[in-house]
Amino acid sequence: MKRNRSALAGAALLISGAIALAGCSSGGTPDDEGSSGAGADPEAIITTNGTEPENPLIPSNTNEVGGGKILDNIFAGLVYYDAEGAPVNDMAEEITVEDPQLIRVKLKEGQTFTDGEEVTADNFIKAWNEGAKLSNAHLSSYFFEDIEGFSWDADSELTGLEQVSDYEFTIALNKPAADFALRLGYSAYYPLPDVAFEDMAAFGENPIGNGPYMLDGDGAWEHDVKIDLVRNDDYAGGRKPANGGLTINFYATQDASYADLLGGNVDVIDEIAPVSLPTFQDDLGDRAVNQPSALFQSFTIGQFLPHFSGEEGILRRQAISMSFDRAQITEKIFFDSRTPASDFTSPVIDGWTDELEGTEVLAYDPEKAKELWAEADAISQWEGEFKIAYNSDGGHDEWVEAVTNSISNTLGIEASGDPYPTFAAIREKVNDNTITTAARSGWQADYPGLYNFLGPLYATNAGSNDGDYSNPEFDDLLSSGISNTDVEAQVADFSKAQEILLNDLPAIPLWYQNVTGGYGEEVDNVTFGWNSVPIYHEITKAAE
């Protein structure tokens, strides 16, 4: 899919005036009311693939794809993103950026959670304060850092959130953030009903949302198996479902989901196992999907690991990065469904460039790699084995084996993969800082902006900064860029910041990932969005 770059450029510069968007996503819900069209069953359940969420389903404590896919369907924020990545008002009637540090939000009246409680300004304010609270240690607390009152040192109130009326509130920022309004479709900014604050842990197991779908009663979430969602008929936003609900099956492997697709046991999948990449487009014909998306893949070598801190660590990361051939792997293993990375973001995001200085560290150069490794050995002699931890349920075995074999052959060290059975298992080790090896990492964009690929992952103390990276010069450039209301100047700062990353390599960029997927013969109106996720509410299914 070719991205609408002009739409994103307009969205990135939200300086003055009102955002009163009414567009619909491309890909074609049959009509504005979400009806299913002739020959389709409006009560049909659409089955799809997913993974067991890492944590209970609390919006501000979910930063992984398995949980995010569910939350985005059972909650509605101020805006959502259409198939091209443009923001569309959802709970918001109007969002006005009065200056780079003050945003005014007016809500639509009459919107409700599925327990009947009306969605008001207070539901946003209380939810955001809960997500930002230091003692809660929510994974997405970083997304509230720019709001006045936020603190990394103690529990504090977001004093920048002021309720004007039941349906209006303002957001005062502690520094200019030119893309803050664009971020507001991300799940961390979803509202919560009052019942959530009675027992947040229990709520996370059976959440009550305000989106196009809701959990299908008690027991809808069968852990490690599936979650059943049904249409929320009280939802009045722009994502009214053309079907009766979703069943998201949690597959142990991508092979299993693809086998179910071929067997007619699942309707839509958004991942194809590497072993099936050579044949899936022939297998599925025009029901195959292979299109660019906002997916970036890498592996992270923590600053806290022996031999990977300071100057020695930089030399070793650079050596490792130059020890394997990205182009060969993307061709031979992924059959050109990936593109070797030349930065830390994604080509589908406005402002991306392939002209950064320092990209030679991403080129296969075994002789230079050996030279750099020897320089590191002069600082401290290498000992031990280099391992890359990965989740074996995600189709990573082949590339990890190829990368570690090449590292071993190039540098003359022992290198291998370290498989974990599930995504949740490896993330538990990463999040509690008990990981003792390098680890597979990656990013599916939360919102369509360059900053989203940089700030949450590499800024000091950022919530998804897996390697505990910290560089004051990088932080300053990031802050300068996000504070700048001139798009060209903003991109220039982000480019300079990325050139620091190319030297330090807090993560080793691998490739940009296409979304590869497909759908069955019984479904129609299937569109995969800018961030690789199917637009589920538009999908229709033939009546039996």
XYZ file of C-alpha atoms in Angstrom:
544
model
C 0.000 0.000 0.000
C 1.329 3.414 -0.876
C 1.118 5.770 2.060
C -0.579 9.160 1.881
C 2.448 11.232 2.805
C 0.713 14.568 2.382
C -1.909 13.578 4.937
C 0.760 12.745 7.475
C 2.652 15.948 6.840
C -0.448 17.931 7.649
C -1.098 15.932 10.784
C 2.440 16.371 12.072
C 2.180 20.151 12.281
C -0.663 20.827 14.700
C -0.019 24.375 15.794
C -3.238 26.318 15.645
C -6.853 25.889 14.725
C -9.232 23.011 15.301
C -8.942 19.399 14.310
C -12.482 18.462 13.365
C -11.890 15.445 11.188
C -14.671 13.394 9.743
C -12.923 11.158 7.234
C -13.386 7.415 7.004
C -10.681 4.839 6.471
C -10.079 3.593 2.990
C -10.878 0.022 2.228
C -14.566 0.461 2.247
C -17.074 -0.203 4.942
C -20.054 -0.796 2.653
C -21.924 2.193 4.036
C -21.639 4.791 6.761
C -23.871 2.894 9.164
C -21.627 -0.163 9.145
C -24.177 -2.425 7.429
C -22.726 -5.578 5.976
C -24.028 -5.368 2.415
C -25.896 -7.838 0.237
C -25.090 -11.488 0.897
C -23.192 -10.789 4.112
C -24.194 -11.745 7.632
C -24.219 -8.709 9.971
C -23.935 -11.058 12.958
C -20.997 -13.061 11.614
C -17.988 -13.439 13.895
C -14.645 -12.681 12.244
C -11.816 -14.934 13.404
C -8.233 -13.716 13.378
C -4.809 -14.384 14.823
C -3.178 -12.854 17.880
C -0.975 -13.543 20.864
C -1.690 -13.801 24.565
C -1.412 -10.299 26.063
C 1.627 -9.747 28.229
C -0.384 -8.086 31.016
C -3.982 -7.501 32.101
C -5.795 -5.290 29.621
C -5.140 -1.853 31.102
C -4.533 0.696 28.325
C -1.629 2.555 29.936
C 0.120 -0.691 30.913
C 0.068 -2.328 27.492
C 2.859 -1.685 25.004
C 2.883 -4.877 22.954
C 0.942 -5.971 19.894
C -1.068 -8.831 21.409
C -2.736 -6.687 24.034
C -2.836 -3.593 21.863
C -4.842 -5.357 19.151
C -7.560 -6.104 21.713
C -7.547 -2.715 23.421
C -7.843 -0.850 20.122
C -11.066 -2.699 19.413
C -12.749 -2.468 22.825
C -11.814 1.144 23.601
C -12.260 4.440 21.780
C -9.965 7.382 22.372
C -10.203 10.991 21.370
C -9.174 10.036 17.832
C -8.418 6.902 15.854
C -6.217 6.471 12.788
C -7.698 5.509 9.465
C -6.122 3.024 7.059
C -3.727 5.679 5.744
C -2.679 6.845 9.212
C -4.684 10.078 9.280
C -6.336 10.968 12.626
C -10.145 10.909 12.731
C -12.137 12.253 15.676
C -13.738 9.517 17.762
C -14.781 10.565 21.292
C -13.618 14.094 20.491
C -15.924 16.589 18.867
C -13.065 19.001 18.427
C -9.381 19.220 19.352
C -7.934 22.720 19.225
C -4.207 23.359 19.480
C -4.198 26.867 20.878
C -0.406 27.046 21.059
C 2.420 24.465 21.158
C 1.828 23.941 24.882
C -1.962 24.129 25.213
C -4.577 21.840 23.682
C -8.308 22.155 24.201
C -10.511 19.058 23.886
C -14.279 19.083 23.448
C -16.009 15.705 23.688
C -19.094 14.484 21.914
C -22.024 14.160 24.281
C -23.904 10.927 24.837
C -20.971 8.534 24.353
C -21.014 5.652 26.859
C -18.996 2.769 28.233
C -20.582 -0.639 27.882
C -21.785 -0.525 31.522
C -23.869 2.548 30.674
C -21.617 5.189 32.239
C -21.305 8.288 30.071
C -17.847 9.159 28.771
C -16.888 12.552 30.182
C -13.762 14.615 30.593
C -13.258 13.141 34.064
C -12.836 9.636 32.584
C -9.864 10.833 30.542
C -8.305 12.862 33.346
C -8.524 10.060 35.917
C -7.225 7.436 33.458
C -4.246 9.556 32.421
C -3.335 10.283 36.044
C -3.512 6.569 36.784
C -1.223 5.818 33.862
C 1.274 8.497 34.842
C 1.471 7.568 38.538
C 5.056 6.552 39.359
C 4.125 3.852 41.870
C 1.958 2.089 39.287
C 4.991 1.672 36.993
C 2.782 1.425 33.935
C 4.668 0.591 30.754
C 3.268 3.561 28.840
C 3.698 6.168 31.574
C 6.264 7.821 29.296
C 3.428 9.087 27.108
C 2.358 11.498 29.878
C 5.824 12.953 30.417
C 5.066 16.139 28.463
C 2.015 17.057 30.571
C 2.497 19.580 33.391
C 2.861 17.909 36.768
C 4.388 14.665 35.518
C 7.269 13.411 37.637
C 9.777 10.580 37.368
C 10.683 11.015 41.047
C 7.427 10.686 42.981
C 3.692 10.189 42.617
C 2.195 13.444 41.438
C -0.908 14.827 39.795
C -0.984 15.843 36.149
C -1.770 19.454 36.950
C -1.805 20.234 33.240
C -5.154 18.460 32.889
C -7.965 20.855 33.747
C -11.646 19.972 33.497
C -13.602 22.886 32.055
C -16.969 21.103 31.966
C -18.313 17.571 31.745
C -17.397 17.523 28.065
C -14.372 19.778 27.853
C -10.851 19.745 29.258
C -7.507 21.324 28.491
C -4.030 19.807 28.284
C -1.162 22.079 29.331
C 2.269 20.793 28.378
C 5.478 21.422 30.284
C 7.291 22.022 26.993
C 6.223 22.336 23.366
C 5.417 19.001 21.740
C 4.516 19.592 18.127
C 2.979 16.160 17.574
C 1.118 15.775 20.873
C -2.328 16.060 19.306
C -1.332 13.406 16.767
C -0.493 10.995 19.605
C -3.978 11.054 21.098
C -5.187 7.976 19.225
C -2.689 5.777 21.066
C -4.068 3.357 23.655
C -2.296 4.997 26.614
C -4.698 7.917 26.206
C -7.913 5.884 26.346
C -10.490 6.806 29.032
C -11.480 4.461 31.853
C -14.886 4.028 33.501
C -15.276 4.664 37.234
C -15.525 0.944 37.978
C -11.915 0.475 36.865
C -10.620 2.389 39.872
C -12.387 0.083 42.342
C -10.083 -2.840 41.489
C -7.709 -2.166 38.595
C -6.272 -5.698 38.533
C -9.728 -7.268 38.280
C -10.745 -4.699 35.671
C -7.750 -5.658 33.539
C -9.009 -9.237 33.363
C -12.498 -8.202 32.242
C -12.254 -4.635 30.939
C -15.237 -2.433 30.230
C -14.579 -0.210 27.259
C -16.322 2.250 24.983
C -15.176 1.051 21.557
C -16.776 -0.746 18.615
C -16.477 -4.150 20.331
C -16.757 -5.483 23.893
C -15.889 -8.705 25.670
C -18.500 -11.411 25.170
C -19.391 -11.758 28.851
C -17.497 -13.395 31.693
C -14.951 -15.922 30.500
C -14.516 -14.207 27.142
C -10.756 -14.145 27.692
C -9.521 -17.722 27.770
C -5.871 -17.234 28.610
C -3.362 -18.614 26.120
C -6.248 -19.735 23.888
C -8.430 -16.867 22.624
C -10.571 -13.855 23.441
C -14.145 -13.398 22.184
C -15.411 -9.915 21.353
C -18.901 -8.959 20.207
C -20.209 -5.801 18.559
C -20.985 -2.901 20.892
C -24.249 -1.544 19.490
C -24.037 1.546 21.693
C -20.827 2.732 20.065
C -21.623 5.733 17.878
C -18.192 6.598 16.508
C -16.745 6.191 13.033
C -15.746 2.543 13.418
C -19.201 0.962 13.572
C -18.714 -2.761 12.850
C -20.082 -4.387 9.716
C -19.905 -7.750 11.513
C -21.047 -9.286 14.779
C -17.723 -9.567 16.553
C -14.164 -10.853 16.637
C -12.590 -14.002 17.956
C -8.853 -13.502 18.347
C -7.097 -16.855 18.570
C -3.734 -16.951 20.346
C -1.507 -19.093 18.153
C 1.671 -20.722 19.407
C 3.260 -20.439 15.956
C 2.709 -18.564 12.709
C 2.677 -21.921 10.931
C -0.441 -22.882 12.876
C -2.366 -19.728 11.978
C -1.476 -20.076 8.306
C -2.540 -23.734 8.291
C -5.861 -22.658 9.784
C -6.267 -20.007 7.098
C -5.686 -22.560 4.338
C -8.061 -24.935 6.085
C -10.831 -22.354 6.370
C -10.622 -22.236 10.174
C -9.633 -18.588 10.504
C -10.773 -15.618 8.425
C -7.893 -13.115 8.515
C -4.253 -13.324 9.606
C -1.601 -10.607 9.636
C 1.539 -12.736 9.895
C 2.966 -15.352 7.552
C 5.669 -17.717 8.797
C 8.992 -17.425 6.951
C 8.696 -20.996 5.686
C 5.495 -20.058 3.812
C 6.689 -16.735 2.363
C 7.853 -18.298 -0.943
C 4.401 -19.740 -1.640
C 1.696 -17.816 0.202
C 0.949 -15.386 -2.646
C 0.489 -18.302 -5.044
C -1.577 -20.137 -2.431
C -3.923 -17.221 -1.748
C -3.920 -15.292 -5.022
C -5.647 -11.940 -4.657
C -6.380 -12.766 -1.012
C -2.674 -12.457 -0.161
C -1.389 -9.246 1.435
C 2.216 -8.027 1.150
C 2.477 -4.285 1.672
C 4.701 -1.754 3.477
C 3.777 -0.939 7.053
C 5.146 0.918 10.067
C 7.097 -2.062 11.424
C 10.775 -1.873 12.383
C 12.793 -4.900 13.549
C 16.002 -4.978 15.577
C 17.747 -6.693 18.440
C 18.847 -4.895 21.569
C 22.107 -5.388 23.465
C 21.620 -3.885 26.917
C 24.061 -1.316 28.235
C 24.091 -3.332 31.472
C 25.538 -6.498 29.903
C 29.224 -7.346 30.485
C 31.467 -5.955 27.712
C 28.676 -3.741 26.321
C 29.017 -0.503 28.263
C 31.044 2.579 27.403
C 33.451 2.738 24.470
C 33.987 -1.016 24.507
C 30.254 -1.561 24.133
C 29.989 0.820 21.179
C 32.848 -0.930 19.378
C 31.339 -4.366 19.969
C 27.872 -3.291 18.821
C 29.297 -1.812 15.656
C 31.310 -4.973 15.019
C 28.292 -7.193 15.523
C 26.157 -4.972 13.284
C 28.688 -5.291 10.438
C 29.062 -9.065 10.873
C 25.969 -10.185 8.957
C 24.397 -9.458 5.594
C 20.927 -7.940 5.942
C 20.284 -7.932 2.193
C 21.010 -11.633 1.890
C 18.772 -12.509 4.847
C 15.847 -10.424 3.615
C 16.142 -12.079 0.200
C 16.838 -15.693 1.166
C 14.773 -16.020 4.342
C 12.066 -13.388 3.943
C 11.791 -13.410 0.127
C 11.889 -9.608 -0.073
C 9.002 -9.096 2.346
C 11.518 -7.089 4.399
C 13.861 -4.269 3.391
C 17.281 -3.798 5.046
C 17.088 -0.925 7.514
C 19.012 2.277 6.968
C 17.720 4.020 10.100
C 15.627 3.431 13.241
C 12.191 4.454 11.916
C 10.132 3.441 8.873
C 9.935 4.561 5.237
C 6.144 4.837 5.459
C 6.408 7.675 7.998
C 6.643 11.230 6.710
C 10.130 12.689 7.188
C 11.990 9.393 6.755
C 15.321 9.617 4.956
C 17.969 7.172 3.768
C 20.671 9.856 3.696
C 21.855 9.798 7.317
C 25.555 9.897 8.112
C 26.949 6.780 9.747
C 24.887 4.137 7.964
C 28.051 2.185 7.120
C 27.582 0.364 10.443
C 24.540 -1.297 8.863
C 26.518 -2.649 5.905
C 28.038 -6.131 5.822
C 31.783 -5.600 6.234
C 33.473 -8.593 7.913
C 36.974 -7.132 7.792
C 35.896 -3.898 9.484
C 33.896 -5.935 11.996
C 36.995 -7.914 12.974
C 38.989 -4.720 13.299
C 36.426 -3.132 15.613
C 36.150 -6.312 17.700
C 39.922 -6.339 18.159
C 39.824 -2.709 19.310
C 37.215 -3.685 21.894
C 39.352 -6.642 23.006
C 42.201 -4.199 23.625
C 39.966 -2.496 26.196
C 38.733 -5.729 27.795
C 39.242 -9.241 26.436
C 35.995 -10.894 25.322
C 34.834 -13.970 27.163
C 31.657 -16.003 27.056
C 29.031 -16.607 24.365
C 26.936 -14.045 22.510
C 23.245 -14.943 22.470
C 20.121 -13.360 21.023
C 16.971 -14.161 22.994
C 13.777 -14.401 20.967
C 10.235 -15.712 21.187
C 9.908 -18.942 19.231
C 6.186 -18.325 18.654
C 6.959 -15.375 16.374
C 8.711 -16.868 13.355
C 12.198 -15.690 14.354
C 14.138 -18.972 14.393
C 15.504 -18.734 10.867
C 16.839 -15.203 10.937
C 18.296 -15.522 14.434
C 20.163 -18.639 13.335
C 21.437 -16.871 10.209
C 22.555 -13.773 12.120
C 24.275 -15.619 14.953
C 26.001 -18.041 12.564
C 27.385 -15.082 10.630
C 28.492 -13.309 13.816
C 30.248 -16.479 14.936
C 31.978 -16.994 11.597
C 33.006 -13.362 11.252
C 34.216 -12.627 14.771
C 35.390 -16.099 15.752
C 33.214 -16.243 18.873
C 30.445 -18.546 20.007
C 27.070 -17.080 19.080
C 23.611 -18.619 19.082
C 19.913 -17.996 19.565
C 18.231 -18.284 22.957
C 14.578 -19.217 22.350
C 11.746 -18.456 24.768
C 8.426 -20.248 24.225
C 6.246 -17.125 24.108
C 6.437 -13.390 23.605
C 5.177 -12.840 27.153
C 7.981 -14.981 28.570
C 10.764 -12.991 26.954
C 9.131 -9.630 27.683
C 8.907 -10.500 31.371
C 12.689 -10.901 31.464
C 13.271 -7.720 29.471
C 10.870 -5.589 31.500
C 12.174 -6.640 34.911
C 15.808 -6.205 33.784
C 16.759 -9.827 34.396
C 17.629 -10.554 30.763
C 21.290 -11.608 30.535
C 21.639 -11.694 26.755
C 20.833 -9.587 23.737
C 17.150 -9.804 22.855
C 14.995 -9.487 19.766
C 13.195 -6.168 19.669
C 11.072 -4.210 17.260
C 8.417 -1.542 17.009
C 4.975 -1.254 15.527
C 4.134 2.437 15.479
C 1.614 3.746 18.005
C 0.926 6.821 15.901
C 2.303 7.985 12.528
C 5.231 10.144 13.584
C 9.036 9.852 13.551
C 9.229 10.733 17.242
C 7.263 7.608 18.113
C 10.113 5.434 16.810
C 12.729 7.393 18.759
C 11.412 8.805 22.032
C 9.719 5.740 23.568
C 12.649 3.453 22.717
C 15.854 5.426 23.211
C 15.201 8.500 25.349
C 16.526 8.324 28.899
C 13.997 6.535 31.149
C 11.605 5.868 28.254
C 9.088 3.095 28.877
C 10.268 0.873 26.010
C 13.991 1.602 26.398
C 14.895 -2.080 26.773
C 18.660 -1.549 26.878
C 18.697 1.310 29.430
C 20.319 3.553 26.836
C 21.037 7.138 27.844
C 22.818 9.840 25.864
C 22.251 13.493 26.876
C 23.115 14.768 23.388
C 20.514 12.473 21.847
C 17.943 13.543 24.458
C 18.622 17.230 23.739
C 18.152 16.790 19.983
C 14.992 14.786 20.550
C 13.629 17.489 22.832
C 14.598 20.222 20.375
C 12.934 18.410 17.507
C 9.653 17.661 19.219
C 9.473 21.249 20.505
C 9.934 22.747 17.050
C 6.826 23.780 15.177
C 8.691 23.939 11.875
C 8.453 20.506 10.253
C 11.730 20.757 8.334
C 13.650 21.860 11.423
C 11.992 19.116 13.445
C 13.030 16.442 10.951
C 16.563 17.873 10.860
C 16.889 17.459 14.635
C 15.518 13.915 14.487
C 18.015 13.095 11.727
C 20.919 14.364 13.827
C 19.594 12.369 16.770
C 19.506 9.240 14.629
C 23.116 9.785 13.584
C 24.015 9.532 17.273
C 22.063 6.283 17.440
C 23.972 4.966 14.431
C 27.179 5.461 16.371
C 25.979 4.155 19.736
C 23.654 1.422 18.387
C 21.429 0.994 21.463
C 19.595 -1.447 19.197
C 20.929 -3.134 16.074
C 18.607 -2.197 13.181
C 17.681 -5.171 11.021
C 14.949 -4.418 8.490
C 11.646 -2.723 7.754
C 8.907 -5.314 7.738
C 6.040 -5.526 5.315
C 2.776 -6.803 6.660
C 2.318 -10.241 5.131
C -1.049 -11.837 5.635
C -4.155 -13.036 3.956
C -7.819 -13.781 4.306
C -10.321 -16.512 3.549
C -12.819 -16.915 0.751
C -15.823 -16.123 2.959
C -14.777 -12.590 3.949
C -14.667 -9.327 2.037
C -13.836 -5.644 2.556
C -10.463 -6.561 4.045
C -7.989 -3.689 4.390
C -4.689 -3.726 6.253
C -3.870 -0.381 7.818
C -0.750 1.758 7.905
C 0.476 -0.036 11.045
C -0.083 -3.579 9.656
C -3.310 -4.294 11.572
C -6.448 -5.296 9.640
C -9.319 -2.803 9.816
C -11.544 -5.318 11.578
C -14.717 -3.280 11.807
C -14.970 -3.070 8.009
C -14.698 -6.814 7.350
C -17.816 -8.587 6.153
C -18.498 -12.306 6.011
C -20.816 -14.216 3.730
C -24.019 -15.535 5.228
C -24.059 -19.303 5.584
